[in-house]
Short mmCIF file of C-alpha atoms in Angstrom, two decimals:
data_model
loop_
_atom_site.label_atom_id
_atom_site.label_comp_id
_atom_site.label_asym_id
_atom_site.label_seq_id
_atom_site.Cartn_x
_atom_site.Cartn_y
_atom_site.Cartn_z
CA UNK A 1 -92.40 -8.64 -56.22
CA UNK A 2 -88.76 -9.74 -56.19
CA UNK A 3 -87.96 -12.29 -58.89
CA UNK A 4 -84.96 -14.63 -58.64
CA UNK A 5 -82.48 -14.19 -61.50
CA UNK A 6 -82.66 -16.77 -64.26
CA UNK A 7 -79.64 -19.07 -64.52
CA UNK A 8 -78.62 -20.17 -68.04
CA UNK A 9 -75.57 -22.42 -68.28
CA UNK A 10 -73.34 -23.28 -71.17
CA UNK A 11 -72.28 -26.88 -71.65
CA UNK A 12 -68.83 -26.12 -70.23
CA UNK A 13 -70.32 -24.41 -67.12
CA UNK A 14 -72.73 -27.26 -66.51
CA UNK A 15 -69.94 -29.82 -66.80
CA UNK A 16 -67.75 -27.87 -64.36
CA UNK A 17 -70.56 -27.44 -61.79
CA UNK A 18 -71.54 -31.12 -62.07
CA UNK A 19 -67.94 -32.10 -61.46
CA UNK A 20 -67.80 -29.89 -58.36
CA UNK A 21 -71.08 -31.21 -57.00
CA UNK A 22 -70.03 -34.86 -57.34
CA UNK A 23 -66.36 -34.64 -56.44
CA UNK A 24 -65.27 -35.94 -53.03
CA UNK A 25 -62.28 -33.60 -53.05
CA UNK A 26 -64.39 -30.43 -53.25
CA UNK A 27 -65.29 -28.63 -50.03
CA UNK A 28 -68.81 -29.25 -48.76
CA UNK A 29 -69.70 -25.57 -49.11
CA UNK A 30 -68.62 -25.32 -52.75
CA UNK A 31 -70.35 -28.60 -53.66
CA UNK A 32 -73.59 -27.35 -52.12
CA UNK A 33 -73.36 -24.04 -53.97
CA UNK A 34 -72.80 -25.92 -57.24
CA UNK A 35 -75.97 -27.98 -56.61
CA UNK A 36 -77.91 -24.75 -55.96
CA UNK A 37 -76.84 -23.33 -59.32
CA UNK A 38 -77.55 -26.59 -61.17
CA UNK A 39 -81.08 -26.81 -59.74
CA UNK A 40 -81.67 -23.14 -60.50
CA UNK A 41 -80.64 -23.72 -64.11
CA UNK A 42 -83.41 -26.33 -64.34
CA UNK A 43 -86.00 -23.58 -63.63
CA UNK A 44 -86.64 -24.40 -59.95
CA UNK A 45 -87.63 -21.58 -57.60
CA UNK A 46 -85.48 -20.69 -54.59
CA UNK A 47 -87.96 -22.09 -52.08
CA UNK A 48 -88.07 -25.37 -54.00
CA UNK A 49 -84.28 -25.61 -54.05
CA UNK A 50 -84.19 -24.85 -50.30
CA UNK A 51 -86.64 -27.66 -49.61
CA UNK A 52 -84.74 -30.01 -51.90
CA UNK A 53 -81.37 -29.41 -50.21
CA UNK A 54 -82.65 -28.77 -46.68
CA UNK A 55 -81.21 -25.28 -46.36
CA UNK A 56 -82.59 -21.76 -45.98
CA UNK A 57 -84.20 -19.85 -48.83
CA UNK A 58 -82.07 -16.77 -48.13
CA UNK A 59 -78.94 -18.86 -48.57
CA UNK A 60 -80.18 -20.19 -51.89
CA UNK A 61 -81.03 -16.68 -53.12
CA UNK A 62 -77.60 -15.35 -52.11
CA UNK A 63 -75.59 -17.91 -54.08
CA UNK A 64 -77.98 -17.83 -57.01
CA UNK A 65 -77.49 -14.08 -57.33
CA UNK A 66 -73.73 -14.35 -56.86
CA UNK A 67 -73.44 -16.88 -59.68
CA UNK A 68 -75.64 -14.81 -61.96
CA UNK A 69 -73.36 -11.79 -61.43
CA UNK A 70 -69.86 -13.29 -61.16
CA UNK A 71 -70.33 -16.85 -62.53
CA UNK A 72 -68.05 -19.49 -60.98
CA UNK A 73 -65.81 -16.94 -59.19
CA UNK A 74 -68.86 -15.71 -57.27
CA UNK A 75 -69.39 -19.02 -55.45
CA UNK A 76 -65.79 -20.14 -55.00
CA UNK A 77 -65.00 -17.70 -52.17
CA UNK A 78 -66.93 -15.93 -49.41
CA UNK A 79 -67.00 -12.17 -49.40
CA UNK A 80 -64.48 -10.67 -46.95
CA UNK A 81 -65.97 -10.05 -43.53
CA UNK A 82 -65.63 -6.85 -41.53
CA UNK A 83 -64.35 -3.50 -42.67
CA UNK A 84 -61.80 -3.35 -45.47
CA UNK A 85 -58.18 -3.03 -44.30
CA UNK A 86 -57.02 0.54 -43.83
CA UNK A 87 -53.78 1.50 -45.54
CA UNK A 88 -51.52 3.81 -43.56
CA UNK A 89 -49.78 6.60 -45.45
CA UNK A 90 -46.41 6.13 -43.76
CA UNK A 91 -44.79 9.08 -45.51
CA UNK A 92 -47.51 11.45 -44.27
CA UNK A 93 -47.38 9.90 -40.80
CA UNK A 94 -43.64 10.61 -40.56
CA UNK A 95 -44.06 14.11 -41.98
CA UNK A 96 -46.77 15.03 -39.48
CA UNK A 97 -44.79 13.57 -36.58
CA UNK A 98 -41.52 15.29 -37.38
CA UNK A 99 -42.52 18.49 -39.21
CA UNK A 100 -45.86 19.58 -37.76
CA UNK A 101 -47.63 19.92 -34.44
CA UNK A 102 -51.25 19.20 -33.53
CA UNK A 103 -53.60 22.07 -32.85
CA UNK A 104 -53.20 23.51 -29.33
CA UNK A 105 -50.51 20.97 -28.37
CA UNK A 106 -46.72 20.64 -28.46
CA UNK A 107 -46.48 17.06 -29.75
CA UNK A 108 -48.53 14.21 -31.16
CA UNK A 109 -49.89 11.28 -29.20
CA UNK A 110 -50.89 8.00 -30.81
CA UNK A 111 -54.56 8.90 -30.49
CA UNK A 112 -54.37 12.46 -31.81
CA UNK A 113 -52.32 11.37 -34.82
CA UNK A 114 -54.59 8.37 -35.39
CA UNK A 115 -57.61 10.70 -35.48
CA UNK A 116 -55.80 12.97 -37.95
CA UNK A 117 -54.92 10.08 -40.30
CA UNK A 118 -58.10 8.06 -39.83
CA UNK A 119 -56.28 4.94 -38.63
CA UNK A 120 -55.97 3.13 -35.32
CA UNK A 121 -53.70 4.21 -32.50
CA UNK A 122 -52.02 0.79 -32.64
CA UNK A 123 -51.04 1.41 -36.28
CA UNK A 124 -49.49 4.77 -35.37
CA UNK A 125 -47.59 3.18 -32.50
CA UNK A 126 -46.32 0.36 -34.73
CA UNK A 127 -44.99 2.73 -37.40
CA UNK A 128 -43.41 5.00 -34.76
CA UNK A 129 -41.48 2.04 -33.37
CA UNK A 130 -40.50 0.88 -36.86
CA UNK A 131 -39.12 4.32 -37.77
CA UNK A 132 -37.56 5.09 -34.37
CA UNK A 133 -39.88 8.01 -33.56
CA UNK A 134 -40.61 8.94 -29.93
CA UNK A 135 -42.51 12.24 -29.88
CA UNK A 136 -43.45 11.78 -26.20
CA UNK A 137 -39.78 12.13 -25.21
CA UNK A 138 -37.62 15.24 -25.16
CA UNK A 139 -33.93 15.47 -24.29
CA UNK A 140 -32.37 18.51 -22.72
CA UNK A 141 -29.17 20.00 -24.11
CA UNK A 142 -27.05 23.14 -23.95
CA UNK A 143 -24.21 23.93 -26.34
CA UNK A 144 -21.43 25.77 -24.54
CA UNK A 145 -20.61 29.29 -25.76
CA UNK A 146 -17.39 29.48 -23.78
CA UNK A 147 -14.72 31.21 -25.94
CA UNK A 148 -12.10 28.87 -24.46
CA UNK A 149 -14.22 25.79 -24.92
CA UNK A 150 -11.74 23.82 -27.04
CA UNK A 151 -8.72 24.27 -24.78
CA UNK A 152 -10.75 23.52 -21.63
CA UNK A 153 -12.22 20.46 -23.32
CA UNK A 154 -8.82 19.11 -24.33
CA UNK A 155 -7.42 19.88 -20.90
CA UNK A 156 -10.08 17.96 -18.95
CA UNK A 157 -10.45 15.05 -21.37
CA UNK A 158 -6.67 14.75 -21.43
CA UNK A 159 -6.67 14.37 -17.64
CA UNK A 160 -9.28 11.61 -17.93
CA UNK A 161 -7.67 9.63 -20.72
CA UNK A 162 -4.00 10.25 -19.93
CA UNK A 163 -3.71 11.17 -16.23
CA UNK A 164 -0.25 12.47 -15.24
CA UNK A 165 2.10 10.22 -13.28
CA UNK A 166 2.57 10.71 -9.52
CA UNK A 167 -0.59 12.81 -9.38
CA UNK A 168 -4.25 12.49 -8.43
CA UNK A 169 -7.14 13.77 -10.53
CA UNK A 170 -10.13 14.76 -8.39
CA UNK A 171 -13.51 15.83 -9.76
CA UNK A 172 -15.03 18.31 -7.30
CA UNK A 173 -18.50 19.74 -7.05
CA UNK A 174 -21.13 20.90 -4.57
CA UNK A 175 -24.65 19.56 -4.32
CA UNK A 176 -26.27 22.57 -2.72
CA UNK A 177 -29.64 22.94 -1.01
CA UNK A 178 -30.11 19.25 -0.24
CA UNK A 179 -33.41 19.30 1.62
CA UNK A 180 -34.30 17.28 4.71
CA UNK A 181 -37.84 16.35 3.73
CA UNK A 182 -40.32 14.67 6.04
CA UNK A 183 -43.54 13.31 4.57
CA UNK A 184 -46.84 14.47 6.04
CA UNK A 185 -48.11 10.89 6.39
CA UNK A 186 -46.32 7.54 6.66
CA UNK A 187 -46.19 5.60 3.40
CA UNK A 188 -46.98 1.95 2.79
CA UNK A 189 -44.16 -0.51 2.04
CA UNK A 190 -43.70 -2.41 -1.19
CA UNK A 191 -45.67 -5.65 -1.46
CA UNK A 192 -46.87 -8.03 -4.15
CA UNK A 193 -49.29 -6.26 -6.44
CA UNK A 194 -48.66 -2.81 -4.91
CA UNK A 195 -45.91 -0.25 -5.29
CA UNK A 196 -44.40 1.59 -2.38
CA UNK A 197 -46.43 4.70 -1.52
CA UNK A 198 -45.30 8.16 -0.47
CA UNK A 199 -47.29 11.36 0.01
CA UNK A 200 -46.81 14.02 -2.64
CA UNK A 201 -46.58 16.79 -0.03
CA UNK A 202 -43.83 17.16 2.55
CA UNK A 203 -42.42 19.24 5.38
CA UNK A 204 -39.05 20.98 4.99
CA UNK A 205 -36.71 20.58 7.95
CA UNK A 206 -33.74 22.55 6.63
CA UNK A 207 -31.00 22.08 4.05
CA UNK A 208 -27.35 21.13 3.77
CA UNK A 209 -24.69 21.32 1.07
CA UNK A 210 -22.65 18.28 0.08
CA UNK A 211 -19.07 18.95 -1.05
CA UNK A 212 -17.70 15.92 -2.94
CA UNK A 213 -14.39 15.06 -4.62
CA UNK A 214 -14.25 11.92 -6.78
CA UNK A 215 -10.90 10.24 -7.34
CA UNK A 216 -10.81 9.46 -11.07
CA UNK A 217 -8.34 6.60 -10.55
CA UNK A 218 -10.29 4.37 -8.18
CA UNK A 219 -13.68 6.05 -7.61
CA UNK A 220 -13.08 6.94 -3.95
CA UNK A 221 -15.09 9.94 -2.75
CA UNK A 222 -14.13 12.57 -0.19
CA UNK A 223 -17.32 14.10 1.18
CA UNK A 224 -18.21 16.88 3.56
CA UNK A 225 -21.56 18.42 4.48
CA UNK A 226 -21.72 22.10 5.43
CA UNK A 227 -24.52 24.52 6.13
CA UNK A 228 -23.60 27.19 3.59
CA UNK A 229 -22.06 27.38 0.15
CA UNK A 230 -19.48 30.16 0.17
CA UNK A 231 -15.75 30.46 -0.35
CA UNK A 232 -15.24 29.82 3.37
CA UNK A 233 -16.85 26.38 3.15
CA UNK A 234 -14.97 25.67 -0.08
CA UNK A 235 -11.69 26.42 1.70
CA UNK A 236 -12.65 24.03 4.50
CA UNK A 237 -13.24 21.34 1.93
CA UNK A 238 -9.91 22.05 0.21
CA UNK A 239 -8.17 21.64 3.57
CA UNK A 240 -9.91 18.29 4.03
CA UNK A 241 -8.71 17.17 0.60
CA UNK A 242 -5.21 18.31 1.59
CA UNK A 243 -5.35 16.21 4.77
CA UNK A 244 -6.83 13.05 3.23
CA UNK A 245 -4.60 12.74 0.17
CA UNK A 246 -0.95 11.61 0.08
CA UNK A 247 1.32 14.60 0.69
CA UNK A 248 3.74 13.72 -2.11
CA UNK A 249 1.07 13.69 -4.81
CA UNK A 250 0.26 16.58 -7.10
CA UNK A 251 -3.49 17.24 -7.14
CA UNK A 252 -5.45 18.21 -10.25
CA UNK A 253 -8.93 19.42 -9.25
CA UNK A 254 -11.68 19.68 -11.86
CA UNK A 255 -14.46 22.09 -10.88
CA UNK A 256 -17.10 24.30 -12.48
CA UNK A 257 -16.97 28.06 -12.96
CA UNK A 258 -18.83 28.95 -9.77
CA UNK A 259 -17.52 32.25 -8.35
CA UNK A 260 -16.76 30.59 -5.00
CA UNK A 261 -13.98 28.57 -6.63
CA UNK A 262 -12.25 31.75 -7.87
CA UNK A 263 -12.60 33.93 -4.78
CA UNK A 264 -9.45 35.95 -3.92
CA UNK A 265 -9.14 34.15 -0.58
CA UNK A 266 -9.25 30.82 -2.37
CA UNK A 267 -6.67 31.99 -4.90
CA UNK A 268 -4.38 33.09 -2.07
CA UNK A 269 -4.70 29.71 -0.36
CA UNK A 270 -3.98 27.85 -3.61
CA UNK A 271 -0.85 29.98 -4.10
CA UNK A 272 0.42 28.77 -0.72
CA UNK A 273 -0.33 25.15 -1.68
CA UNK A 274 1.23 24.69 -5.12
CA UNK A 275 0.39 20.99 -5.31
CA UNK A 276 -3.22 22.04 -6.06
CA UNK A 277 -3.89 22.66 -9.76
CA UNK A 278 -7.36 23.88 -10.74
CA UNK A 279 -9.03 22.93 -14.04
CA UNK A 280 -12.38 24.55 -14.81
CA UNK A 281 -15.06 23.05 -17.02
CA UNK A 282 -16.36 25.22 -19.89
CA UNK A 283 -19.44 27.32 -19.27
CA UNK A 284 -22.67 25.26 -19.55
CA UNK A 285 -20.64 22.04 -19.69
CA UNK A 286 -20.53 20.77 -16.12
CA UNK A 287 -21.46 17.31 -17.46
CA UNK A 288 -17.73 16.88 -18.09
CA UNK A 289 -17.23 16.67 -14.35
CA UNK A 290 -17.45 12.98 -13.49
CA UNK A 291 -18.52 13.65 -9.90
CA UNK A 292 -21.89 14.71 -11.37
CA UNK A 293 -22.60 11.01 -11.89
CA UNK A 294 -21.96 10.33 -8.20
CA UNK A 295 -24.32 13.17 -7.25
CA UNK A 296 -26.99 11.64 -9.45
CA UNK A 297 -26.50 8.22 -7.86
CA UNK A 298 -26.81 9.50 -4.30
CA UNK A 299 -29.96 11.41 -5.27
CA UNK A 300 -31.61 8.39 -6.85
CA UNK A 301 -30.44 5.74 -4.40
CA UNK A 302 -30.59 7.56 -1.06
CA UNK A 303 -32.16 11.03 -1.06
CA UNK A 304 -35.19 11.10 -3.36
CA UNK A 305 -37.21 8.52 -1.42
CA UNK A 306 -35.67 9.30 1.92
CA UNK A 307 -37.59 10.65 4.92
CA UNK A 308 -35.59 12.98 7.16
CA UNK A 309 -36.95 14.69 10.26
CA UNK A 310 -33.88 16.89 10.76
CA UNK A 311 -30.74 18.12 9.04
CA UNK A 312 -28.42 16.00 11.27
CA UNK A 313 -30.37 12.91 10.21
CA UNK A 314 -29.92 13.91 6.55
CA UNK A 315 -26.18 14.47 7.03
CA UNK A 316 -25.84 11.09 8.73
CA UNK A 317 -27.56 9.42 5.75
CA UNK A 318 -25.23 11.16 3.31
CA UNK A 319 -22.12 10.24 5.30
CA UNK A 320 -23.25 6.61 5.48
CA UNK A 321 -23.80 6.51 1.73
CA UNK A 322 -20.35 7.95 1.03
CA UNK A 323 -18.75 5.49 3.47
CA UNK A 324 -20.60 2.56 1.89
CA UNK A 325 -19.58 3.72 -1.59
CA UNK A 326 -15.93 3.83 -0.54
CA UNK A 327 -15.98 0.21 0.68
CA UNK A 328 -16.27 -0.97 -2.94
CA UNK A 329 -15.57 2.07 -5.11
CA UNK A 330 -15.87 1.84 -8.85
CA UNK A 331 -14.50 4.54 -11.17
CA UNK A 332 -16.60 5.98 -13.95
CA UNK A 333 -14.71 5.24 -17.16
CA UNK A 334 -14.41 8.08 -19.67
CA UNK A 335 -14.30 6.84 -23.28
CA UNK A 336 -14.91 9.81 -25.61
CA UNK A 337 -11.93 11.66 -26.99
CA UNK A 338 -11.85 15.44 -27.27
CA UNK A 339 -12.02 15.17 -31.07
CA UNK A 340 -15.20 13.08 -30.95
CA UNK A 341 -16.88 15.54 -28.59
CA UNK A 342 -15.78 18.50 -30.67
CA UNK A 343 -17.25 16.98 -33.81
CA UNK A 344 -20.61 16.54 -32.07
CA UNK A 345 -20.52 20.16 -30.90
CA UNK A 346 -19.73 21.34 -34.44
CA UNK A 347 -22.70 19.35 -35.81
CA UNK A 348 -24.97 20.73 -33.10
CA UNK A 349 -23.90 24.30 -33.82
CA UNK A 350 -24.47 23.85 -37.55
CA UNK A 351 -27.98 22.48 -36.97
CA UNK A 352 -28.79 25.24 -34.50
CA UNK A 353 -27.52 27.89 -36.92
CA UNK A 354 -29.64 26.51 -39.76
CA UNK A 355 -32.72 26.43 -37.52
CA UNK A 356 -32.09 29.99 -36.33
CA UNK A 357 -31.60 31.24 -39.89
CA UNK A 358 -34.76 29.47 -41.01
CA UNK A 359 -36.72 31.08 -38.17
CA UNK A 360 -35.41 34.54 -38.98
CA UNK A 361 -36.17 34.02 -42.68
CA UNK A 362 -39.69 32.84 -41.84
CA UNK A 363 -40.35 35.93 -39.77
#
């Protein structure tokens, strides 16, 4: 048979409990608990105290036992409710995120890391944001191994930052294999509460190649669509540039290292037209060509969601986009100096070299 603990009070404890029970400034809960202890100290049973105060016997037993174990501190505060707070080992969280990988996966998610650490996914997400960690993202890169990287870099960046007088700088490139895609079913338009829909499968209706030259000064674009992508088509585009630019201007053309641009027939034509000066981007560094930004814009704004039943329809859409762009052209401003870019490349190479050496040492 369970016996209630005996409560024996000192004079100081009795005076303190009596003060709490009678005070009008004490909370109702604490005053009631003080009365329970005072009655228990008089030898009353729990059921008698419950009847006296009009409360449950379980409640009387709880606070009687708490006072017997912890004295006054046991009745002043309730025990914390729910599970105890979980402390996150932030150092281990960062180490796992940046230095290790989960089993059979390439990167952590909030849930997999939360299961590993025994915390909530929300806690993992909060500490990732606080420490600037985004394991779900990956950025592509390629460090150029061109032996003439530095001189090509300084040449092109110099044209951007300090263009020569009485000359035009044109960034030229080809967007090859632009597909005329027709969806297999008509999509639904955008409406409130629903995104625009488009079937994931499509029908190919042919391709075209867009030749584009971006004027660095004002952002104007000279465009031409052709069926193939050979030196013959490149020569046709060079002739168009020759026709559509002022005859008294020297032309500096920035292009990539595609073999078409260096074909003997092209070289012969350029020799006959000395106002054309070619500048080639370093290998694996076509991002220095500012027309790449225009190609991205036309892909995002006009081609990716477009529906084209034929190649002529695709070419018409491209020509309309170029014409609309030229009504209010806006140049892409280059801000980085060659020295700044070179320092980043040096840092990247040093990190890559250390990683490669570490891998070889590990093996």
